[in-house]
Amino acid sequence: MFMSWHRSSWLVICGCACLGCAYESNPGNPTPMASSQGSEGSESGNKPDGDHNVQRVTAVMLDHPEYANWSRFPVGTSITRKRTVTNEFGEVKVTTRMWLESKSEKEVEVGSQINVARPNEPLEENPDSFTKYPAQFQLPEGMDPNFFLLPTANAKKAGEEVVVVDGREVTAEVYEWEDRNETGPMDVKLWRSIDVPGRIVRQEMITRSSQTKTIENVEAFKTPSSEDKGGD
């Protein structure tokens, strides 16, 4: 029963987390996450072409939030997050390690590996996976660029907090919002900072109907220099 609960709930929870992760860099931080490049908007003009006019539109390019975040760190930097999902059926622990595989002026490549620990089951160790993020992407036509500054469309900034992440003090922006899964409303609170790879510092979620609680924290934050010094 626990196994059934987990496989459905965890997919929804992961989906919510991924939404938080997909666009983050750190809205409101002194370091901008997304900025317009080239044209500040669409330019249109008429160009004679026989009896027809050709309309030309200049695309708006934005800095990719994941590139802006990961490119701040040296290749080999890694982050390890631990997520604990708890309800009346038991507890599931998910450990995610992410690292900067490579970077250039055009893109970064981020590796990740996930382990899942369920009660009375062998540890599930998933293979490494890799994702590339370009330095910039084209803003979809008609979309407000501010959309990409939030963890999700209905997130509200609740303030800022200084948080200690594996011995480092970072300033995190705090967001709160209501999400939904197949069992109903879910309250979400997220701490994120551009000074942390992947930007997620802490995340709390509560599914109201089942009282399923999810808490995620950074367990380790290592750079090549800190690993050489034994984590100092």
mmCIF file of C-alpha atoms in Angstrom:
data_model
loop_
_atom_site.group_PDB
_atom_site.id
_atom_site.type_symbol
_atom_site.label_atom_id
_atom_site.label_comp_id
_atom_site.label_asym_id
_atom_site.label_seq_id
_atom_site.Cartn_x
_atom_site.Cartn_y
_atom_site.Cartn_z
ATOM 1 C CA MET A 1 0.000 0.000 0.000
ATOM 2 C CA PHE A 2 2.814 2.333 0.847
ATOM 3 C CA MET A 3 4.534 1.512 -2.400
ATOM 4 C CA SER A 4 1.396 2.346 -4.382
ATOM 5 C CA TRP A 5 0.944 5.587 -2.479
ATOM 6 C CA HIS A 6 4.507 6.596 -3.074
ATOM 7 C CA ARG A 7 4.730 5.971 -6.782
ATOM 8 C CA SER A 8 1.685 8.163 -7.528
ATOM 9 C CA SER A 9 2.368 10.873 -4.955
ATOM 10 C CA TRP A 10 6.042 11.101 -5.685
ATOM 11 C CA LEU A 11 5.524 11.672 -9.400
ATOM 12 C CA VAL A 12 3.240 14.596 -8.631
ATOM 13 C CA ILE A 13 5.621 15.975 -6.025
ATOM 14 C CA CYS A 14 8.560 15.651 -8.408
ATOM 15 C CA GLY A 15 6.547 17.452 -11.055
ATOM 16 C CA CYS A 16 5.941 20.360 -8.696
ATOM 17 C CA ALA A 17 9.601 20.474 -7.733
ATOM 18 C CA CYS A 18 10.709 20.369 -11.336
ATOM 19 C CA LEU A 19 8.449 23.287 -12.107
ATOM 20 C CA GLY A 20 10.185 25.161 -9.323
ATOM 21 C CA CYS A 21 13.567 24.126 -10.645
ATOM 22 C CA ALA A 22 12.939 24.659 -14.339
ATOM 23 C CA TYR A 23 13.051 28.441 -14.428
ATOM 24 C CA GLU A 24 15.010 29.429 -11.390
ATOM 25 C CA SER A 25 18.004 31.568 -11.096
ATOM 26 C CA ASN A 26 16.998 34.008 -8.418
ATOM 27 C CA PRO A 27 14.402 36.645 -9.144
ATOM 28 C CA GLY A 28 14.967 39.909 -7.399
ATOM 29 C CA ASN A 29 18.615 39.167 -6.596
ATOM 30 C CA PRO A 30 21.276 41.766 -7.473
ATOM 31 C CA THR A 31 22.432 39.342 -10.161
ATOM 32 C CA PRO A 32 19.732 39.325 -12.855
ATOM 33 C CA MET A 33 18.394 35.968 -13.933
ATOM 34 C CA ALA A 34 16.901 36.921 -17.220
ATOM 35 C CA SER A 35 17.556 39.966 -19.344
ATOM 36 C CA SER A 36 16.600 41.065 -22.820
ATOM 37 C CA GLN A 37 19.359 41.008 -25.388
ATOM 38 C CA GLY A 38 19.447 42.980 -28.592
ATOM 39 C CA SER A 39 15.978 44.400 -29.210
ATOM 40 C CA GLU A 40 13.930 45.319 -26.151
ATOM 41 C CA GLY A 41 10.779 44.257 -27.893
ATOM 42 C CA SER A 42 9.348 43.400 -31.271
ATOM 43 C CA GLU A 43 10.176 45.665 -34.178
ATOM 44 C CA SER A 44 8.003 45.548 -37.221
ATOM 45 C CA GLY A 45 8.340 47.370 -40.489
ATOM 46 C CA ASN A 46 7.109 47.180 -44.048
ATOM 47 C CA LYS A 47 9.450 46.098 -46.760
ATOM 48 C CA PRO A 48 8.285 46.380 -50.362
ATOM 49 C CA ASP A 49 8.112 43.058 -52.142
ATOM 50 C CA GLY A 50 6.301 43.597 -55.377
ATOM 51 C CA ASP A 51 2.682 44.246 -54.511
ATOM 52 C CA HIS A 52 3.078 42.822 -50.982
ATOM 53 C CA ASN A 53 4.539 44.022 -47.713
ATOM 54 C CA VAL A 54 6.753 41.722 -45.660
ATOM 55 C CA GLN A 55 6.585 42.148 -41.882
ATOM 56 C CA ARG A 56 9.846 41.651 -40.000
ATOM 57 C CA VAL A 57 9.841 40.809 -36.274
ATOM 58 C CA THR A 58 12.974 40.869 -34.153
ATOM 59 C CA ALA A 59 12.988 38.077 -31.559
ATOM 60 C CA VAL A 60 13.526 38.841 -27.879
ATOM 61 C CA MET A 61 16.270 36.709 -26.360
ATOM 62 C CA LEU A 62 16.490 35.980 -22.643
ATOM 63 C CA ASP A 63 19.366 34.683 -20.550
ATOM 64 C CA HIS A 64 18.527 31.107 -19.575
ATOM 65 C CA PRO A 65 18.066 30.984 -15.760
ATOM 66 C CA GLU A 66 19.797 27.603 -15.410
ATOM 67 C CA TYR A 67 22.771 28.753 -17.452
ATOM 68 C CA ALA A 68 22.987 31.996 -15.444
ATOM 69 C CA ASN A 69 23.044 29.947 -12.236
ATOM 70 C CA TRP A 70 25.391 27.064 -13.079
ATOM 71 C CA SER A 71 27.882 29.125 -15.084
ATOM 72 C CA ARG A 72 28.803 30.984 -11.884
ATOM 73 C CA PHE A 73 30.606 27.895 -10.599
ATOM 74 C CA PRO A 74 33.705 25.954 -11.709
ATOM 75 C CA VAL A 75 33.324 22.664 -13.555
ATOM 76 C CA GLY A 76 33.070 19.863 -11.007
ATOM 77 C CA THR A 77 30.908 21.819 -8.542
ATOM 78 C CA SER A 78 28.214 19.579 -7.041
ATOM 79 C CA ILE A 79 25.137 19.870 -4.866
ATOM 80 C CA THR A 80 23.349 17.107 -2.974
ATOM 81 C CA ARG A 81 19.735 17.517 -1.854
ATOM 82 C CA LYS A 82 17.759 15.164 0.352
ATOM 83 C CA ARG A 83 13.970 15.032 0.146
ATOM 84 C CA THR A 84 11.823 13.275 2.737
ATOM 85 C CA VAL A 85 8.186 12.441 1.933
ATOM 86 C CA THR A 86 6.077 11.403 4.930
ATOM 87 C CA ASN A 87 2.444 10.396 5.486
ATOM 88 C CA GLU A 88 0.474 7.794 7.437
ATOM 89 C CA PHE A 89 1.889 4.972 5.289
ATOM 90 C CA GLY A 90 5.519 5.693 6.057
ATOM 91 C CA GLU A 91 8.499 7.648 4.791
ATOM 92 C CA VAL A 92 10.381 7.814 1.514
ATOM 93 C CA LYS A 93 13.796 9.461 1.157
ATOM 94 C CA VAL A 94 15.093 10.721 -2.160
ATOM 95 C CA THR A 95 18.694 11.860 -2.578
ATOM 96 C CA THR A 96 19.570 13.890 -5.660
ATOM 97 C CA ARG A 97 23.134 14.768 -6.597
ATOM 98 C CA MET A 98 23.753 17.311 -9.375
ATOM 99 C CA TRP A 99 27.077 18.468 -10.765
ATOM 100 C CA LEU A 100 28.473 20.786 -13.415
ATOM 101 C CA GLU A 101 29.836 18.511 -16.107
ATOM 102 C CA SER A 102 30.995 21.219 -18.534
ATOM 103 C CA LYS A 103 30.455 24.853 -19.475
ATOM 104 C CA SER A 104 31.193 27.234 -22.328
ATOM 105 C CA GLU A 105 29.997 30.601 -23.549
ATOM 106 C CA LYS A 106 27.157 28.841 -25.369
ATOM 107 C CA GLU A 107 25.885 26.259 -22.859
ATOM 108 C CA VAL A 108 26.342 24.331 -19.648
ATOM 109 C CA GLU A 109 25.871 20.596 -19.146
ATOM 110 C CA VAL A 110 24.549 19.442 -15.767
ATOM 111 C CA GLY A 111 24.648 15.845 -14.582
ATOM 112 C CA SER A 112 22.281 14.326 -12.039
ATOM 113 C CA GLN A 113 21.807 11.044 -10.214
ATOM 114 C CA ILE A 114 18.875 10.058 -7.966
ATOM 115 C CA ASN A 115 18.570 7.381 -5.270
ATOM 116 C CA VAL A 116 15.222 6.434 -3.697
ATOM 117 C CA ALA A 117 14.956 4.669 -0.332
ATOM 118 C CA ARG A 118 11.594 3.053 0.545
ATOM 119 C CA PRO A 119 10.828 1.055 3.692
ATOM 120 C CA ASN A 120 11.590 -2.664 3.386
ATOM 121 C CA GLU A 121 12.839 -2.316 -0.189
ATOM 122 C CA PRO A 122 16.317 -2.292 -1.736
ATOM 123 C CA LEU A 123 17.775 1.121 -2.470
ATOM 124 C CA GLU A 124 16.756 2.270 -5.945
ATOM 125 C CA GLU A 125 19.842 3.688 -7.650
ATOM 126 C CA ASN A 126 19.093 5.425 -10.930
ATOM 127 C CA PRO A 127 21.694 5.953 -13.671
ATOM 128 C CA ASP A 128 23.343 9.300 -14.332
ATOM 129 C CA SER A 129 21.528 11.664 -16.655
ATOM 130 C CA PHE A 130 22.698 14.859 -18.346
ATOM 131 C CA THR A 131 20.911 18.053 -19.383
ATOM 132 C CA LYS A 132 22.257 20.926 -21.485
ATOM 133 C CA TYR A 133 21.102 24.501 -20.941
ATOM 134 C CA PRO A 134 21.815 27.171 -23.583
ATOM 135 C CA ALA A 135 23.095 30.603 -22.597
ATOM 136 C CA GLN A 136 19.980 32.180 -24.097
ATOM 137 C CA PHE A 137 16.567 31.195 -25.386
ATOM 138 C CA GLN A 138 13.940 32.948 -27.455
ATOM 139 C CA LEU A 139 10.991 34.383 -25.569
ATOM 140 C CA PRO A 140 7.783 32.759 -26.874
ATOM 141 C CA GLU A 141 5.672 35.248 -28.783
ATOM 142 C CA GLY A 142 3.213 37.103 -26.579
ATOM 143 C CA MET A 143 4.717 35.866 -23.287
ATOM 144 C CA ASP A 144 5.704 38.222 -20.489
ATOM 145 C CA PRO A 145 9.422 37.760 -19.651
ATOM 146 C CA ASN A 146 8.552 38.213 -15.960
ATOM 147 C CA PHE A 147 6.922 34.772 -16.115
ATOM 148 C CA PHE A 148 10.402 33.243 -16.096
ATOM 149 C CA LEU A 149 11.355 35.100 -12.917
ATOM 150 C CA LEU A 150 8.987 33.032 -10.764
ATOM 151 C CA PRO A 151 9.112 29.382 -9.616
ATOM 152 C CA THR A 152 5.580 29.010 -10.965
ATOM 153 C CA ALA A 153 2.971 31.400 -12.336
ATOM 154 C CA ASN A 154 1.045 31.853 -9.065
ATOM 155 C CA ALA A 155 4.043 32.019 -6.707
ATOM 156 C CA LYS A 156 4.233 35.056 -4.423
ATOM 157 C CA LYS A 157 7.452 36.388 -2.952
ATOM 158 C CA ALA A 158 7.194 36.312 0.857
ATOM 159 C CA GLY A 159 10.564 37.910 1.651
ATOM 160 C CA GLU A 160 14.235 37.040 2.021
ATOM 161 C CA GLU A 161 16.170 35.016 4.590
ATOM 162 C CA VAL A 162 19.840 34.356 5.270
ATOM 163 C CA VAL A 163 20.309 30.582 5.234
ATOM 164 C CA VAL A 164 23.374 28.459 6.008
ATOM 165 C CA VAL A 165 24.055 25.920 3.246
ATOM 166 C CA ASP A 166 26.804 23.428 4.113
ATOM 167 C CA GLY A 167 28.718 26.072 6.050
ATOM 168 C CA ARG A 168 28.048 28.928 3.633
ATOM 169 C CA GLU A 169 25.700 31.839 4.376
ATOM 170 C CA VAL A 170 23.501 32.715 1.400
ATOM 171 C CA THR A 171 20.586 35.075 0.965
ATOM 172 C CA ALA A 172 17.539 33.154 -0.224
ATOM 173 C CA GLU A 173 14.315 34.519 -1.637
ATOM 174 C CA VAL A 174 11.228 32.896 -0.138
ATOM 175 C CA TYR A 175 8.159 32.059 -2.234
ATOM 176 C CA GLU A 176 4.773 30.652 -1.251
ATOM 177 C CA TRP A 177 1.885 29.393 -3.369
ATOM 178 C CA GLU A 178 -0.915 26.851 -3.626
ATOM 179 C CA ASP A 179 -0.565 23.984 -6.055
ATOM 180 C CA ARG A 180 -2.776 20.956 -6.732
ATOM 181 C CA ASN A 181 -2.330 17.254 -7.308
ATOM 182 C CA GLU A 182 -4.806 14.417 -7.900
ATOM 183 C CA THR A 183 -5.812 14.450 -4.215
ATOM 184 C CA GLY A 184 -6.431 18.182 -3.953
ATOM 185 C CA PRO A 185 -4.712 21.421 -2.861
ATOM 186 C CA MET A 186 -1.095 21.486 -1.797
ATOM 187 C CA ASP A 187 0.695 24.316 0.069
ATOM 188 C CA VAL A 188 4.226 25.007 -1.162
ATOM 189 C CA LYS A 189 7.034 27.099 0.296
ATOM 190 C CA LEU A 190 10.359 27.476 -1.497
ATOM 191 C CA TRP A 191 13.714 29.046 -0.594
ATOM 192 C CA ARG A 192 16.035 29.650 -3.529
ATOM 193 C CA SER A 193 19.283 31.469 -4.253
ATOM 194 C CA ILE A 194 21.463 31.997 -7.293
ATOM 195 C CA ASP A 195 24.464 31.413 -5.013
ATOM 196 C CA VAL A 196 23.520 27.710 -4.751
ATOM 197 C CA PRO A 197 23.815 25.358 -7.761
ATOM 198 C CA GLY A 198 20.327 24.449 -8.908
ATOM 199 C CA ARG A 199 19.004 27.380 -6.814
ATOM 200 C CA ILE A 200 16.833 25.288 -4.489
ATOM 201 C CA VAL A 201 17.927 25.828 -0.888
ATOM 202 C CA ARG A 202 14.888 24.368 0.878
ATOM 203 C CA GLN A 203 11.376 23.315 -0.079
ATOM 204 C CA GLU A 204 8.325 22.381 1.995
ATOM 205 C CA MET A 205 5.061 20.938 0.647
ATOM 206 C CA ILE A 206 1.927 19.737 2.416
ATOM 207 C CA THR A 207 -0.908 17.950 0.633
ATOM 208 C CA ARG A 208 -3.937 18.928 2.701
ATOM 209 C CA SER A 209 -6.206 15.940 2.141
ATOM 210 C CA SER A 210 -3.615 13.264 2.973
ATOM 211 C CA GLN A 211 -1.355 15.418 5.159
ATOM 212 C CA THR A 212 1.563 14.186 3.083
ATOM 213 C CA LYS A 213 4.579 16.304 4.032
ATOM 214 C CA THR A 214 7.597 16.825 1.834
ATOM 215 C CA ILE A 215 10.744 18.565 3.058
ATOM 216 C CA GLU A 216 13.843 19.028 0.925
ATOM 217 C CA ASN A 217 17.159 20.474 2.083
ATOM 218 C CA VAL A 218 20.667 20.852 0.714
ATOM 219 C CA GLU A 219 22.876 18.234 2.337
ATOM 220 C CA ALA A 220 26.177 19.077 0.628
ATOM 221 C CA PHE A 221 27.563 21.853 -1.573
ATOM 222 C CA LYS A 222 31.053 21.153 -2.932
ATOM 223 C CA THR A 223 33.374 22.924 -5.327
ATOM 224 C CA PRO A 224 36.571 21.342 -6.705
ATOM 225 C CA SER A 225 38.690 23.438 -4.315
ATOM 226 C CA SER A 226 36.591 22.545 -1.259
ATOM 227 C CA GLU A 227 36.711 18.839 -2.136
ATOM 228 C CA ASP A 228 40.499 19.003 -2.494
ATOM 229 C CA LYS A 229 40.647 20.460 1.004
ATOM 230 C CA GLY A 230 38.426 17.794 2.437
ATOM 231 C CA GLY A 231 35.226 19.852 2.393
ATOM 232 C CA ASP A 232 36.607 22.991 4.080
#
